[in-house]
mmCIF file of C-alpha atoms and ligand atoms in Angstrom:
data_model
loop_
_atom_site.group_PDB
_atom_site.id
_atom_site.type_symbol
_atom_site.label_atom_id
_atom_site.label_comp_id
_atom_site.label_asym_id
_atom_site.label_seq_id
_atom_site.Cartn_x
_atom_site.Cartn_y
_atom_site.Cartn_z
ATOM 1 C CA MET A 1 119.704 91.131 116.991
ATOM 2 C CA LYS A 2 119.720 88.382 119.486
ATOM 3 C CA LYS A 3 121.120 84.791 118.967
ATOM 4 C CA ARG A 4 117.893 82.943 119.094
ATOM 5 C CA GLU A 5 116.221 85.426 116.544
ATOM 6 C CA PHE A 6 119.323 85.093 114.538
ATOM 7 C CA ILE A 7 118.922 81.480 114.310
ATOM 8 C CA LYS A 8 114.930 81.835 113.643
ATOM 9 C CA ARG A 9 115.400 83.985 110.796
ATOM 10 C CA ALA A 10 118.316 82.010 109.444
ATOM 11 C CA GLY A 11 116.056 79.215 109.048
ATOM 12 C CA LEU A 12 113.054 81.250 107.509
ATOM 13 C CA VAL A 13 115.735 82.736 104.824
ATOM 14 C CA ALA A 14 116.826 79.034 103.882
ATOM 15 C CA ALA A 15 113.386 77.782 103.894
ATOM 16 C CA LEU A 16 112.239 80.799 101.667
ATOM 17 C CA ALA A 17 115.619 80.422 99.372
ATOM 18 C CA GLY A 18 114.275 77.040 98.816
ATOM 19 C CA PHE A 19 111.081 78.316 96.954
ATOM 20 C CA GLY A 20 113.279 81.097 95.472
ATOM 21 C CA LEU A 21 111.969 83.931 97.876
ATOM 22 C CA THR A 22 113.941 86.487 100.074
ATOM 23 C CA LEU A 23 113.203 88.126 102.988
ATOM 24 C CA GLU A 24 113.219 91.609 103.527
ATOM 25 C CA SER A 25 114.371 93.485 106.586
ATOM 26 C CA CYS A 26 111.662 95.061 108.636
ATOM 27 C CA SER A 27 113.999 96.345 111.585
ATOM 28 C CA GLU A 28 111.937 98.769 113.726
ATOM 29 C CA ASP A 29 114.678 101.553 113.370
ATOM 30 C CA GLU A 30 114.235 101.956 109.542
ATOM 31 C CA GLU A 31 113.028 104.960 108.353
ATOM 32 C CA PRO A 32 109.450 104.396 106.443
ATOM 33 C CA ALA A 33 109.227 104.871 103.037
ATOM 34 C CA PRO A 34 108.248 108.386 101.337
ATOM 35 C CA THR A 35 104.351 107.999 101.666
ATOM 36 C CA GLY A 36 103.561 110.674 98.944
ATOM 37 C CA GLY A 37 102.524 113.536 101.079
ATOM 38 C CA SER A 38 99.931 111.774 103.635
ATOM 39 C CA GLY A 39 100.087 114.316 106.500
ATOM 40 C CA LEU A 40 103.501 115.405 105.615
ATOM 41 C CA THR A 41 104.057 118.924 107.116
ATOM 42 C CA VAL A 42 106.336 121.910 105.328
ATOM 43 C CA ASP A 43 107.320 124.852 107.121
ATOM 44 C CA LEU A 44 107.665 127.899 104.793
ATOM 45 C CA SER A 45 109.800 129.707 107.019
ATOM 46 C CA VAL A 46 112.690 127.567 106.846
ATOM 47 C CA SER A 47 114.917 127.003 103.908
ATOM 48 C CA PRO A 48 114.592 125.717 101.327
ATOM 49 C CA PHE A 49 110.745 125.648 101.582
ATOM 50 C CA SER A 50 111.016 129.350 102.440
ATOM 51 C CA ARG A 51 111.431 130.204 98.753
ATOM 52 C CA LEU A 52 108.158 128.672 97.926
ATOM 53 C CA LYS A 53 106.685 131.978 99.100
ATOM 54 C CA ASP A 54 107.608 133.333 96.123
ATOM 55 C CA PRO A 55 104.880 133.330 93.175
ATOM 56 C CA ASP A 56 106.416 130.992 90.101
ATOM 57 C CA SER A 57 108.851 129.131 92.466
ATOM 58 C CA TRP A 58 108.888 125.478 92.902
ATOM 59 C CA LEU A 59 111.112 122.809 94.704
ATOM 60 C CA LEU A 60 111.568 119.112 94.500
ATOM 61 C CA HIS A 61 111.185 118.068 98.350
ATOM 62 C CA PRO A 62 114.858 117.126 99.511
ATOM 63 C CA ASP A 63 113.782 114.090 101.405
ATOM 64 C CA GLU A 64 110.245 113.279 99.804
ATOM 65 C CA ASN A 65 109.486 112.266 96.217
ATOM 66 C CA ILE A 66 107.236 115.661 95.919
ATOM 67 C CA LEU A 67 106.834 118.321 93.356
ATOM 68 C CA LEU A 68 105.772 121.632 94.786
ATOM 69 C CA VAL A 69 105.046 124.860 93.149
ATOM 70 C CA ASN A 70 103.365 128.500 93.636
ATOM 71 C CA VAL A 71 101.249 129.753 91.004
ATOM 72 C CA GLY A 72 99.959 133.055 91.830
ATOM 73 C CA GLY A 73 100.404 132.347 95.533
ATOM 74 C CA SER A 74 98.552 129.097 95.418
ATOM 75 C CA ILE A 75 100.831 126.042 96.252
ATOM 76 C CA SER A 76 100.268 122.717 94.832
ATOM 77 C CA ALA A 77 101.880 119.409 95.203
ATOM 78 C CA PHE A 78 102.259 116.539 93.163
ATOM 79 C CA SER A 79 104.195 112.998 93.380
ATOM 80 C CA SER A 80 107.566 113.294 91.510
ATOM 81 C CA ALA A 81 107.155 109.795 90.220
ATOM 82 C CA CYS A 82 107.083 110.632 86.670
ATOM 83 C CA THR A 83 104.086 108.811 85.127
ATOM 84 C CA HIS A 84 106.298 107.703 82.077
ATOM 85 C CA SER A 85 108.826 105.562 83.658
ATOM 86 C CA GLY A 86 108.784 106.694 87.290
ATOM 87 C CA CYS A 87 111.826 108.715 87.329
ATOM 88 C CA THR A 88 111.454 110.620 90.606
ATOM 89 C CA ARG A 89 114.604 112.939 91.337
ATOM 90 C CA ASP A 90 115.694 114.346 87.894
ATOM 91 C CA TRP A 91 113.254 117.474 87.837
ATOM 92 C CA THR A 92 113.853 120.799 86.187
ATOM 93 C CA PHE A 93 111.188 123.871 86.079
ATOM 94 C CA SER A 94 110.660 126.078 83.456
ATOM 95 C CA GLY A 95 107.082 127.473 83.595
ATOM 96 C CA GLU A 96 106.349 123.657 83.812
ATOM 97 C CA PHE A 97 107.675 120.613 85.118
ATOM 98 C CA ILE A 98 110.298 118.688 82.915
ATOM 99 C CA CYS A 99 111.369 115.096 83.693
ATOM 100 C CA GLY A 100 114.937 114.868 82.891
ATOM 101 C CA CYS A 101 115.035 111.247 82.189
ATOM 102 C CA HIS A 102 113.041 111.311 78.645
ATOM 103 C CA GLY A 103 111.677 115.227 78.254
ATOM 104 C CA SER A 104 108.110 114.848 79.447
ATOM 105 C CA ARG A 105 106.488 117.891 80.225
ATOM 106 C CA PHE A 106 103.736 118.705 82.743
ATOM 107 C CA ASN A 107 102.202 122.015 83.226
ATOM 108 C CA THR A 108 101.470 123.433 87.066
ATOM 109 C CA THR A 109 98.438 121.799 87.254
ATOM 110 C CA GLY A 110 100.151 118.087 86.575
ATOM 111 C CA GLN A 111 98.615 117.662 82.985
ATOM 112 C CA VAL A 112 100.953 116.202 80.397
ATOM 113 C CA THR A 113 101.948 118.849 78.042
ATOM 114 C CA ASN A 114 104.686 116.910 76.281
ATOM 115 C CA GLY A 115 105.233 112.978 76.104
ATOM 116 C CA PRO A 116 106.452 110.354 76.169
ATOM 117 C CA ALA A 117 104.129 110.388 79.405
ATOM 118 C CA THR A 118 100.656 110.239 78.726
ATOM 119 C CA SER A 119 98.766 110.713 82.090
ATOM 120 C CA ALA A 120 98.872 113.344 84.610
ATOM 121 C CA LEU A 121 101.357 113.502 87.471
ATOM 122 C CA ALA A 122 99.172 112.624 90.790
ATOM 123 C CA ARG A 123 98.294 115.542 92.832
ATOM 124 C CA ILE A 124 98.778 115.730 96.478
ATOM 125 C CA SER A 125 96.265 117.810 97.946
ATOM 126 C CA VAL A 126 97.445 120.850 100.055
ATOM 127 C CA SER A 127 96.260 122.751 103.132
ATOM 128 C CA ARG A 128 97.786 125.989 104.405
ATOM 129 C CA GLU A 129 97.485 127.911 107.533
ATOM 130 C CA GLY A 130 100.069 130.402 107.743
ATOM 131 C CA ASP A 131 103.323 129.117 106.890
ATOM 132 C CA VAL A 132 102.585 125.366 107.559
ATOM 133 C CA LEU A 133 101.695 123.528 104.635
ATOM 134 C CA THR A 134 100.144 119.853 105.096
ATOM 135 C CA LEU A 135 100.291 117.516 102.202
ATOM 136 C CA GLY A 136 97.985 114.731 101.546
HETATM 137 S S1 FES B 1 110.633 108.894 83.113
HETATM 138 FE FE1 FES B 1 110.029 110.907 82.741
HETATM 139 S S2 FES B 1 110.011 111.088 80.968
HETATM 140 FE FE2 FES B 1 110.399 109.104 81.142
#
């Protein structure tokens, strides 16, 4: 950040602070937040995604908040944001998705099978061409 830009931002931060507001950094070299799968591709020929080729396998995407499951050869995807309180990374799978935060369970179509959650996981569309999935 150049000196002039720093001074300009410092003045803006001071002004915002006077109103009880903060300024979030929006540097160009920051990575964007996960989008929930829009246009994201998954290559089933590389680890850890290759295990999704096996029927009844599942995966929490290592970098995105996305749950993937293979049911009978068809792969589905869901947002991993639990509809109860929003936990995103504490998932296990035993024929259905289990949120470790408070125990909600969701079947492989995303529907709630056991609360406290009351609404389904958000489905993410999946298209497949060979070993490449396109999500969203
Ligand atoms: S956040 Fe998933 S059960 Fe509460």
